[in-house]
């Protein structure tokens, strides 16, 4: 695992154009298996999870053309694909979204072990298996793993999630696209990347009604067409670089074609004294922002940042706000309503001299404003937890080391290069 060496204390200033959201790109790649026609994707980031999926497709015998300098990927999954090569890639949660395509192609998919991504707590596979069963698939435990066998034709279904799962919603959409009739999903996830995935399926000929809401109606069709799609900027990356500008007292501008997605994110930044403005397709934080927690109007209650499925503050962004809370003068409670145990990494904050107290597996309180010093810290396998530790390192004068920072490469291409363009002194080290 690689480390990031940071010589902090520099104000970050400049402009950044963020990459596409890997959580929009990965389901689109998986959905390409549903058609034999070409799928052309623009703005694909060069991140490890994307490369794993493309290598998987090449192993199947698909035509794969990828030019990461331009971000263009062209896929054709024709006839003659090799079912013996259909072993799901490891180390990424999105592997479960290959199952609908494999069922379409081979009538069977094998899950050799639980799909894993970031270490965010227990992330069960059962909701996905319930979806496949609802559409008529058989699931059996065999020595080679969990075997999912598809019927010849998927029956349309009415399904109601017990929680709004993003990957579960995307798996439902792909299965429903293959069903003979209209399917409905209640308590669907509605994150921006889920909405973008619905747009991609629409380009492939699938009718999806209710996009952006919690109930989706999907009209299946016997054959899906090809598609061409250009991905939007990743709102996670936009928020991340704004936070890096804010914590270093710098002036950072980030390209943002969807500022309407930022109303709640902007108000969350404001809780730490950070003003975000949007003008002309760019989002900005101004130089010299004073990080000070805005007190709640209700006496004796701490300000809170509550992370839950969209349209709440995204759980993926909670770590960057925790970093701001550790730096800002004042106290804030952070509440992760999605994953239990995903805040264990916050004990590393104390190595910088920051004060964070764990209330339970879902909540912590930061007591900010104390002087901080450089440190050597261990990152968990959580993308933006690694970035949160880097944020503190960048804000403190002196040399810090973020060990096991590799997860950043799962979502942020050219991350170090982008930081350097803003004036950061940071390097990868073995």
C-alpha positions in Angstrom: 0.0 0.0 0.0 1.3 3.4 -0.9 1.6 6.5 1.3 1.1 10.2 0.7 3.8 12.5 2.0 2.4 16.0 2.6 4.4 19.1 3.5 1.5 21.2 4.7 0.7 24.7 5.6 0.3 26.0 2.1 -2.8 27.8 0.8 -4.3 26.0 -2.1 -5.4 28.2 -5.0 -6.5 27.7 -8.6 -9.0 25.9 -10.8 -9.9 22.2 -11.0 -12.0 20.3 -13.5 -13.3 17.2 -11.7 -13.6 13.8 -13.2 -16.8 11.8 -13.6 -18.3 10.0 -10.6 -17.0 6.4 -10.5 -20.4 5.5 -9.0 -22.0 6.6 -12.3 -19.4 5.1 -14.5 -19.2 1.6 -13.0 -23.0 0.7 -13.4 -22.9 2.1 -16.9 -20.0 -0.3 -17.7 -21.9 -3.2 -16.1 -25.1 -2.3 -18.1 -23.1 -2.4 -21.3 -23.3 -6.3 -21.0 -27.1 -6.0 -21.6 -26.7 -5.2 -25.2 -24.7 -6.5 -28.2 -24.5 -3.1 -29.8 -21.7 -0.6 -29.2 -21.7 1.5 -26.0 -19.5 4.6 -26.2 -18.8 6.4 -22.9 -17.1 9.8 -22.7 -15.4 11.3 -19.6 -14.5 7.9 -18.1 -11.9 8.4 -15.3 -8.7 6.4 -15.1 -9.3 4.8 -11.7 -8.6 1.3 -10.5 -12.2 0.0 -10.4 -12.7 1.0 -14.1 -9.6 -0.8 -15.1 -10.7 -3.9 -13.3 -14.0 -4.0 -15.1 -12.4 -3.4 -18.5 -9.9 -6.2 -17.8 -12.9 -8.4 -16.9 -14.6 -7.6 -20.2 -11.4 -8.4 -22.2 -11.2 -11.7 -20.4 -14.7 -12.5 -21.5 -13.8 -11.8 -25.1 -15.5 -8.4 -25.5 -14.2 -5.7 -27.8 -12.7 -3.0 -25.5 -11.2 0.2 -26.7 -10.1 2.6 -23.9 -8.2 5.9 -24.4 -7.8 7.4 -20.9 -6.1 10.5 -22.3 -9.4 11.5 -23.8 -11.6 9.5 -21.4 -13.3 7.6 -24.2 -14.3 3.9 -23.8 -16.0 1.9 -26.5 -17.4 -1.5 -25.7 -18.9 -4.2 -27.8 -20.1 -7.4 -26.2 -20.8 -9.6 -29.2 -21.4 -13.3 -29.4 -18.9 -15.9 -28.4 -18.2 -14.6 -24.9 -16.5 -17.1 -22.6 -18.6 -18.1 -19.6 -15.5 -19.8 -18.0 -13.9 -16.3 -17.7 -16.9 -14.8 -15.9 -15.3 -14.7 -12.5 -16.3 -11.5 -10.8 -13.5 -9.0 -10.0 -12.5 -8.8 -6.3 -12.1 -5.8 -4.1 -15.0 -3.7 -5.4 -18.6 -3.5 -4.3 -19.8 -2.8 -7.8 -19.0 -6.4 -8.9 -22.6 -7.3 -7.9 -23.8 -5.1 -10.8 -22.3 -7.5 -13.3 -24.7 -10.2 -12.3 -27.7 -9.0 -14.4 -25.5 -8.8 -17.5 -24.1 -12.3 -16.9 -27.6 -13.7 -16.4 -28.5 -12.1 -19.7 -25.5 -13.6 -21.5 -25.0 -17.0 -19.8 -28.1 -17.6 -17.7 -26.0 -18.0 -14.7 -23.6 -16.0 -12.4 -21.4 -17.1 -9.5 -20.6 -15.0 -6.6 -17.5 -16.6 -5.1 -17.4 -14.4 -2.0 -19.2 -11.4 -0.6 -18.7 -8.3 -2.8 -16.4 -5.9 -1.0 -15.6 -2.2 -1.4 -14.6 0.4 1.1 -14.6 -0.9 4.7 -17.7 1.0 5.8 -19.2 -1.6 8.0 -21.5 -4.6 7.2 -22.8 -4.3 3.6 -25.0 -7.3 3.1 -25.6 -9.1 -0.2 -29.1 -10.3 0.7 -31.0 -7.3 -0.8 -29.4 -8.1 -4.2 -30.3 -11.7 -4.0 -33.9 -10.7 -3.1 -34.0 -8.7 -6.3 -32.8 -11.6 -8.5 -35.3 -14.0 -6.8 -38.1 -11.5 -7.3 -37.5 -11.5 -11.0 -37.5 -15.3 -11.0 -33.9 -16.3 -10.6 -32.9 -19.3 -8.4 -30.1 -18.7 -5.8 -28.3 -21.7 -4.3 -25.2 -22.2 -2.2 -22.7 -24.5 -3.8 -19.1 -25.3 -3.2 -18.1 -22.9 -6.0 -20.1 -20.1 -4.4 -23.5 -18.5 -4.5 -25.0 -19.6 -7.9 -27.7 -17.3 -9.4 -29.5 -19.0 -12.3 -31.9 -17.0 -14.4 -35.2 -18.0 -16.0 -35.5 -17.8 -19.8 -37.6 -14.6 -19.4 -37.7 -12.3 -16.4 -41.2 -11.7 -15.0 -42.0 -8.0 -14.2 -42.3 -7.4 -10.4 -43.4 -4.9 -7.8 -40.6 -4.6 -5.2 -40.2 -2.5 -2.0 -36.7 -2.0 -0.5 -36.3 -1.9 3.2 -33.7 0.8 2.7 -32.7 2.9 -0.3 -29.7 1.0 -1.7 -27.9 2.6 -4.6 -26.4 -0.6 -6.1 -29.6 -2.4 -5.3 -31.6 0.2 -7.2 -29.2 -0.1 -10.2 -29.5 -3.9 -10.1 -33.3 -3.7 -10.0 -33.2 -1.3 -13.0 -31.1 -3.7 -15.1 -33.2 -6.7 -14.2 -36.4 -4.7 -15.0 -34.9 -3.6 -18.3 -34.9 -7.3 -19.3 -38.3 -8.2 -17.9 -41.4 -8.8 -20.1 -43.5 -5.9 -18.9 -43.5 -3.0 -16.5 -41.9 -3.2 -13.1 -42.1 -0.9 -10.1 -39.6 -0.2 -7.3 -40.6 1.6 -4.1 -38.0 3.2 -1.8 -35.5 3.5 -4.7 -32.2 5.4 -4.2 -32.3 8.8 -6.0 -28.7 10.0 -5.8 -27.4 12.0 -8.8 -25.4 9.1 -10.1 -28.5 6.9 -10.0 -30.4 9.5 -12.0 -27.6 9.6 -14.5 -27.7 5.8 -14.8 -31.4 6.0 -15.6 -30.5 8.5 -18.4 -28.0 6.0 -19.8 -30.6 3.2 -19.7 -33.0 5.6 -21.5 -30.4 6.0 -24.3 -30.4 2.2 -24.6 -34.1 2.2 -25.1 -35.4 1.5 -21.6 -38.3 3.7 -20.4 -37.8 4.7 -16.7 -40.4 6.9 -15.1 -40.0 8.8 -11.8 -36.3 9.5 -12.1 -35.1 11.5 -9.1 -38.0 10.2 -6.9 -38.3 7.2 -4.6 -40.7 5.2 -6.8 -39.5 4.1 -10.3 -41.5 2.5 -13.1 -39.5 0.6 -15.6 -40.8 -0.8 -18.9 -38.7 -3.8 -20.0 -37.9 -4.7 -23.6 -36.6 -7.9 -25.3 -33.5 -6.2 -26.8 -31.6 -3.2 -25.6 -29.8 -0.9 -28.1 -26.4 0.7 -27.9 -25.7 4.1 -26.4 -23.4 7.1 -26.3 -23.1 9.1 -23.1 -20.9 11.8 -21.7 -20.6 11.7 -17.9 -21.3 14.7 -15.6 -18.7 16.0 -13.1 -18.5 14.1 -9.8 -20.2 16.2 -7.1 -18.1 14.2 -4.5 -14.9 15.5 -6.2 -16.3 19.0 -6.5 -17.0 19.1 -2.8 -13.7 17.5 -1.9 -11.6 20.2 -3.6 -13.8 23.0 -2.2 -13.1 21.5 1.2 -9.4 21.3 0.6 -9.4 25.0 -0.4 -11.4 25.9 2.7 -9.3 24.0 5.2 -6.0 25.6 3.9 -7.5 29.1 3.7 -7.1 29.1 0.0 -9.2 30.2 -3.0 -10.3 27.1 -5.1 -12.6 27.0 -8.0 -14.1 23.8 -9.3 -16.0 23.2 -12.5 -19.6 22.3 -11.7 -22.3 21.8 -14.2 -25.0 20.9 -11.6 -25.0 23.6 -8.8 -28.6 22.7 -8.1 -27.3 19.5 -6.4 -25.4 21.6 -3.9 -28.1 23.4 -1.9 -27.7 21.2 1.2 -24.0 20.7 0.7 -23.5 24.5 0.6 -25.5 24.9 3.9 -23.3 22.2 5.4 -20.1 24.0 4.5 -21.7 27.1 6.0 -22.0 25.4 9.4 -18.1 25.7 9.5 -18.0 29.3 8.3 -17.3 28.4 4.7 -19.2 30.2 2.0 -19.6 28.4 -1.3 -20.7 30.4 -4.4 -21.7 29.2 -7.8 -21.3 31.4 -10.9 -20.7 30.7 -14.6 -20.4 26.9 -14.2 -17.8 27.2 -11.4 -18.1 26.6 -7.7 -15.8 28.7 -5.4 -14.6 29.1 -1.8 -12.9 32.4 -1.1 -9.4 32.8 0.3 -9.0 33.4 4.0 -12.2 31.8 5.2 -12.2 31.6 9.0 -13.2 28.1 10.1 -15.6 28.7 13.0 -18.6 26.5 13.8 -21.9 28.4 13.5 -23.8 27.8 16.8 -27.3 26.3 16.7 -30.2 28.6 17.6 -31.6 26.0 20.0 -29.7 26.5 23.3 -27.5 23.6 24.6 -27.7 21.6 21.4 -24.7 20.8 19.2 -24.8 21.6 15.5 -25.2 18.4 13.6 -24.2 17.0 10.2 -26.4 14.0 9.4 -25.5 11.8 6.6 -28.0 9.4 5.0 -29.3 8.4 1.5 -29.9 11.3 -0.9 -31.3 13.9 -0.6 -29.5 14.0 2.8 -25.8 14.9 3.0 -24.1 11.9 1.3 -22.4 9.5 3.7 -19.4 9.5 1.3 -18.8 13.2 2.0 -19.1 13.0 5.8 -15.3 12.5 6.3 -14.4 15.8 4.6 -16.8 17.6 6.9 -15.3 15.8 9.9 -11.9 17.2 8.8 -13.4 20.7 8.8 -14.9 20.1 12.2 -11.6 19.0 13.6 -10.0 22.2 12.4 -12.8 24.7 13.0 -13.3 26.5 16.3 -16.3 24.9 18.0 -18.0 21.5 18.4 -20.1 19.5 16.0 -21.9 16.1 16.1 -21.5 13.9 13.0 -24.1 11.2 12.4 -23.6 8.4 9.8 -27.0 6.9 9.4 -25.9 4.6 6.6 -23.0 2.5 7.9 -22.2 1.3 11.4 -18.5 1.3 12.3 -17.5 3.6 9.5 -16.2 6.3 11.8 -13.5 4.2 13.6 -10.8 5.9 11.6 -11.5 9.2 13.4 -9.2 8.0 16.3 -6.3 8.8 13.9 -7.3 12.5 14.2 -5.8 12.6 17.7 -2.3 12.0 16.2 -2.6 15.6 14.7 -3.7 16.8 18.1 -7.4 17.0 17.1 -10.1 16.0 19.5 -12.9 13.7 18.4 -15.0 11.6 20.7 -16.9 8.5 19.6 -20.5 8.4 20.9 -21.5 5.0 19.3 -20.8 3.2 16.0 -22.8 5.9 14.1 -21.9 9.2 15.8 -18.8 11.3 16.8 -18.3 14.8 18.2 -15.4 16.9 17.2 -14.0 19.7 19.5 -12.1 21.9 17.1 -9.9 25.0 17.3 -6.9 23.5 19.1 -3.4 23.9 17.6 -2.5 20.9 15.4 0.8 19.5 14.5 2.0 17.2 11.6 1.7 13.5 12.1 2.0 10.0 10.6 -1.4 8.4 10.4 -3.0 5.2 9.1 -5.8 5.4 6.6 -8.6 2.8 6.5 -9.8 1.4 3.2 -12.2 4.2 2.8 -11.7 6.7 -0.1 -12.6 10.0 1.6 -11.4 9.0 5.0 -7.9 9.0 3.4 -8.7 12.4 1.9 -9.9 13.7 5.3 -6.6 12.8 6.9 -4.8 14.4 4.0 -6.9 17.6 4.5 -5.7 17.9 8.0 -2.1 17.2 6.9 -2.4 19.9 4.2 -3.6 22.5 6.8 -0.8 21.9 9.2 2.7 23.3 8.6 5.3 20.5 8.5 5.7 17.0 7.1 2.9 14.4 7.5 2.5 10.9 6.1 -0.9 9.3 5.2 -0.2 5.6 5.1 -2.3 3.2 3.1 -3.8 6.0 1.0 -4.3 3.9 -2.1 -8.1 3.9 -1.8 -8.0 7.5 -3.2 -7.1 6.0 -6.6 -10.4 4.1 -6.7 -12.3 7.4 -7.3 -9.9 10.3 -8.0 -7.7 10.2 -11.1 -4.7 12.5 -11.1 -5.5 13.4 -7.5 -1.9 14.3 -6.6 -1.3 16.1 -9.9 -4.5 18.2 -9.2 -3.3 19.0 -5.7 0.1 20.1 -7.0 -1.6 22.4 -9.6 -3.2 24.1 -6.6 0.2 24.6 -4.9 0.3 21.6 -2.6 3.5 19.9 -1.7 2.5 16.2 -1.9 4.0 13.0 -3.3 3.2 9.3 -3.4 5.7 7.1 -1.6 6.1 3.4 -1.5 
